[in-house]
């Protein structure tokens, strides 16, 4: 198997790859700072959220379809983290993850509504 990198403008990309690239591009446009200097820090979280979001046609996430279990990165601060800064970071990460999950669901619903009409 040979690895081929693709972009949204690559003519050999299949429909699913194009859709995934467009979705990640939309995430970056929505959540990057004005200077667009933090996209590299957001990309792993956006990739995780995308892979953990349920697909509208199958009803399960792509991660679940491949591994047969749901991935969960929730860390519970009540287990006494070493510092308040770490606790704050974990809480913020959970909030961002939930926000991204909700935004993906809303975008999927809006796309389904527009496709059905």
PDB file of C-alpha atoms in Angstrom:
ATOM      1  CA  UNK A   1       0.000   0.000   0.000  1.00  0.00           C
ATOM      2  CA  UNK A   2       1.367   3.400  -0.943  1.00  0.00           C
ATOM      3  CA  UNK A   3       0.453   6.536   0.973  1.00  0.00           C
ATOM      4  CA  UNK A   4      -0.800   9.462  -1.116  1.00  0.00           C
ATOM      5  CA  UNK A   5      -1.370  12.855   0.429  1.00  0.00           C
ATOM      6  CA  UNK A   6      -4.330  14.763  -0.866  1.00  0.00           C
ATOM      7  CA  UNK A   7      -5.873  18.165  -0.647  1.00  0.00           C
ATOM      8  CA  UNK A   8      -9.292  19.499  -1.384  1.00  0.00           C
ATOM      9  CA  UNK A   9      -8.139  20.510  -4.864  1.00  0.00           C
ATOM     10  CA  UNK A  10      -6.593  17.160  -5.801  1.00  0.00           C
ATOM     11  CA  UNK A  11      -8.507  15.611  -8.683  1.00  0.00           C
ATOM     12  CA  UNK A  12      -7.845  12.005  -7.618  1.00  0.00           C
ATOM     13  CA  UNK A  13      -9.391  12.319  -4.163  1.00  0.00           C
ATOM     14  CA  UNK A  14     -12.576  10.371  -3.634  1.00  0.00           C
ATOM     15  CA  UNK A  15     -15.817  11.899  -2.394  1.00  0.00           C
ATOM     16  CA  UNK A  16     -15.341  10.860   1.242  1.00  0.00           C
ATOM     17  CA  UNK A  17     -11.839  12.312   1.375  1.00  0.00           C
ATOM     18  CA  UNK A  18     -13.075  15.567  -0.127  1.00  0.00           C
ATOM     19  CA  UNK A  19     -15.902  15.718   2.416  1.00  0.00           C
ATOM     20  CA  UNK A  20     -13.533  15.058   5.331  1.00  0.00           C
ATOM     21  CA  UNK A  21     -11.119  17.720   4.087  1.00  0.00           C
ATOM     22  CA  UNK A  22     -13.969  20.227   3.717  1.00  0.00           C
ATOM     23  CA  UNK A  23     -15.222  19.474   7.215  1.00  0.00           C
ATOM     24  CA  UNK A  24     -11.774  19.908   8.752  1.00  0.00           C
ATOM     25  CA  UNK A  25     -11.337  23.135   6.781  1.00  0.00           C
ATOM     26  CA  UNK A  26     -14.637  24.410   8.216  1.00  0.00           C
ATOM     27  CA  UNK A  27     -13.503  23.486  11.739  1.00  0.00           C
ATOM     28  CA  UNK A  28     -10.274  25.393  11.234  1.00  0.00           C
ATOM     29  CA  UNK A  29     -12.125  28.437   9.904  1.00  0.00           C
ATOM     30  CA  UNK A  30     -14.491  28.449  12.876  1.00  0.00           C
ATOM     31  CA  UNK A  31     -12.081  27.816  15.726  1.00  0.00           C
ATOM     32  CA  UNK A  32      -8.731  29.294  14.719  1.00  0.00           C
ATOM     33  CA  UNK A  33      -7.734  32.612  16.184  1.00  0.00           C
ATOM     34  CA  UNK A  34      -7.879  35.764  14.091  1.00  0.00           C
ATOM     35  CA  UNK A  35      -4.144  35.499  13.376  1.00  0.00           C
ATOM     36  CA  UNK A  36      -4.605  31.835  12.383  1.00  0.00           C
ATOM     37  CA  UNK A  37      -1.561  30.883  14.417  1.00  0.00           C
ATOM     38  CA  UNK A  38      -3.134  28.175  16.592  1.00  0.00           C
ATOM     39  CA  UNK A  39      -4.475  25.736  13.994  1.00  0.00           C
ATOM     40  CA  UNK A  40      -1.713  23.207  14.637  1.00  0.00           C
ATOM     41  CA  UNK A  41      -2.735  22.917  18.298  1.00  0.00           C
ATOM     42  CA  UNK A  42      -6.416  22.493  17.397  1.00  0.00           C
ATOM     43  CA  UNK A  43      -5.982  19.910  14.653  1.00  0.00           C
ATOM     44  CA  UNK A  44      -5.575  16.803  16.881  1.00  0.00           C
ATOM     45  CA  UNK A  45      -8.663  17.716  18.922  1.00  0.00           C
ATOM     46  CA  UNK A  46     -10.687  18.409  15.779  1.00  0.00           C
ATOM     47  CA  UNK A  47      -9.563  15.108  14.253  1.00  0.00           C
ATOM     48  CA  UNK A  48     -10.552  13.266  17.431  1.00  0.00           C
ATOM     49  CA  UNK A  49     -13.938  14.987  17.530  1.00  0.00           C
ATOM     50  CA  UNK A  50     -14.573  14.273  13.849  1.00  0.00           C
ATOM     51  CA  UNK A  51     -13.689  10.583  14.233  1.00  0.00           C
ATOM     52  CA  UNK A  52     -15.782  10.282  17.393  1.00  0.00           C
ATOM     53  CA  UNK A  53     -18.905  11.975  15.947  1.00  0.00           C
ATOM     54  CA  UNK A  54     -21.712   9.668  14.813  1.00  0.00           C
ATOM     55  CA  UNK A  55     -22.147   9.330  11.064  1.00  0.00           C
ATOM     56  CA  UNK A  56     -25.611  10.284   9.843  1.00  0.00           C
ATOM     57  CA  UNK A  57     -26.001   7.238   7.609  1.00  0.00           C
ATOM     58  CA  UNK A  58     -24.630   4.577   9.978  1.00  0.00           C
ATOM     59  CA  UNK A  59     -25.497   6.153  13.320  1.00  0.00           C
ATOM     60  CA  UNK A  60     -22.086   5.254  14.780  1.00  0.00           C
ATOM     61  CA  UNK A  61     -18.730   7.009  14.806  1.00  0.00           C
ATOM     62  CA  UNK A  62     -15.972   5.925  12.458  1.00  0.00           C
ATOM     63  CA  UNK A  63     -13.889   5.023  15.510  1.00  0.00           C
ATOM     64  CA  UNK A  64     -16.662   2.752  16.803  1.00  0.00           C
ATOM     65  CA  UNK A  65     -17.084   1.196  13.360  1.00  0.00           C
ATOM     66  CA  UNK A  66     -13.389   0.273  13.281  1.00  0.00           C
ATOM     67  CA  UNK A  67     -12.703  -0.601  16.935  1.00  0.00           C
ATOM     68  CA  UNK A  68     -16.187  -1.598  18.222  1.00  0.00           C
ATOM     69  CA  UNK A  69     -16.033   0.730  21.234  1.00  0.00           C
ATOM     70  CA  UNK A  70     -16.461   4.444  21.814  1.00  0.00           C
ATOM     71  CA  UNK A  71     -13.344   6.415  22.556  1.00  0.00           C
ATOM     72  CA  UNK A  72     -13.570   8.542  25.680  1.00  0.00           C
ATOM     73  CA  UNK A  73     -10.900  10.974  26.837  1.00  0.00           C
ATOM     74  CA  UNK A  74     -12.844  12.448  29.703  1.00  0.00           C
ATOM     75  CA  UNK A  75     -10.597  12.934  32.705  1.00  0.00           C
ATOM     76  CA  UNK A  76     -12.302  13.407  36.023  1.00  0.00           C
ATOM     77  CA  UNK A  77     -10.616  16.092  38.156  1.00  0.00           C
ATOM     78  CA  UNK A  78     -11.900  14.576  41.403  1.00  0.00           C
ATOM     79  CA  UNK A  79      -9.028  12.080  41.240  1.00  0.00           C
ATOM     80  CA  UNK A  80      -6.690  14.752  42.656  1.00  0.00           C
ATOM     81  CA  UNK A  81      -4.598  16.090  39.848  1.00  0.00           C
ATOM     82  CA  UNK A  82      -1.160  17.373  40.750  1.00  0.00           C
ATOM     83  CA  UNK A  83      -1.888  21.053  40.236  1.00  0.00           C
ATOM     84  CA  UNK A  84      -4.742  23.488  39.865  1.00  0.00           C
ATOM     85  CA  UNK A  85      -3.411  24.399  36.416  1.00  0.00           C
ATOM     86  CA  UNK A  86      -3.730  20.765  35.292  1.00  0.00           C
ATOM     87  CA  UNK A  87      -7.246  20.570  36.728  1.00  0.00           C
ATOM     88  CA  UNK A  88      -8.212  23.763  34.913  1.00  0.00           C
ATOM     89  CA  UNK A  89      -6.731  22.456  31.660  1.00  0.00           C
ATOM     90  CA  UNK A  90      -8.660  19.184  31.900  1.00  0.00           C
ATOM     91  CA  UNK A  91     -11.917  20.975  32.666  1.00  0.00           C
ATOM     92  CA  UNK A  92     -11.390  23.311  29.719  1.00  0.00           C
ATOM     93  CA  UNK A  93     -10.541  20.395  27.423  1.00  0.00           C
ATOM     94  CA  UNK A  94     -13.758  18.610  28.406  1.00  0.00           C
ATOM     95  CA  UNK A  95     -15.759  21.768  27.691  1.00  0.00           C
ATOM     96  CA  UNK A  96     -14.111  22.258  24.290  1.00  0.00           C
ATOM     97  CA  UNK A  97     -14.697  18.612  23.388  1.00  0.00           C
ATOM     98  CA  UNK A  98     -18.382  18.835  24.319  1.00  0.00           C
ATOM     99  CA  UNK A  99     -18.734  22.118  22.416  1.00  0.00           C
ATOM    100  CA  UNK A 100     -17.160  20.623  19.278  1.00  0.00           C
ATOM    101  CA  UNK A 101     -19.367  17.542  19.581  1.00  0.00           C
ATOM    102  CA  UNK A 102     -22.482  19.738  19.803  1.00  0.00           C
ATOM    103  CA  UNK A 103     -21.344  21.852  16.839  1.00  0.00           C
ATOM    104  CA  UNK A 104     -20.755  18.770  14.699  1.00  0.00           C
ATOM    105  CA  UNK A 105     -24.216  17.462  15.558  1.00  0.00           C
ATOM    106  CA  UNK A 106     -25.794  20.818  14.670  1.00  0.00           C
ATOM    107  CA  UNK A 107     -23.878  20.958  11.372  1.00  0.00           C
ATOM    108  CA  UNK A 108     -24.918  17.400  10.512  1.00  0.00           C
ATOM    109  CA  UNK A 109     -28.557  18.219  11.260  1.00  0.00           C
ATOM    110  CA  UNK A 110     -28.399  21.379   9.139  1.00  0.00           C
ATOM    111  CA  UNK A 111     -26.768  19.482   6.273  1.00  0.00           C
ATOM    112  CA  UNK A 112     -29.396  16.738   6.474  1.00  0.00           C
ATOM    113  CA  UNK A 113     -32.197  19.302   6.455  1.00  0.00           C
ATOM    114  CA  UNK A 114     -30.791  21.092   3.405  1.00  0.00           C
ATOM    115  CA  UNK A 115     -30.149  17.795   1.604  1.00  0.00           C
ATOM    116  CA  UNK A 116     -33.683  16.563   2.297  1.00  0.00           C
ATOM    117  CA  UNK A 117     -35.337  19.665   0.872  1.00  0.00           C
TER     118      UNK A 117
END
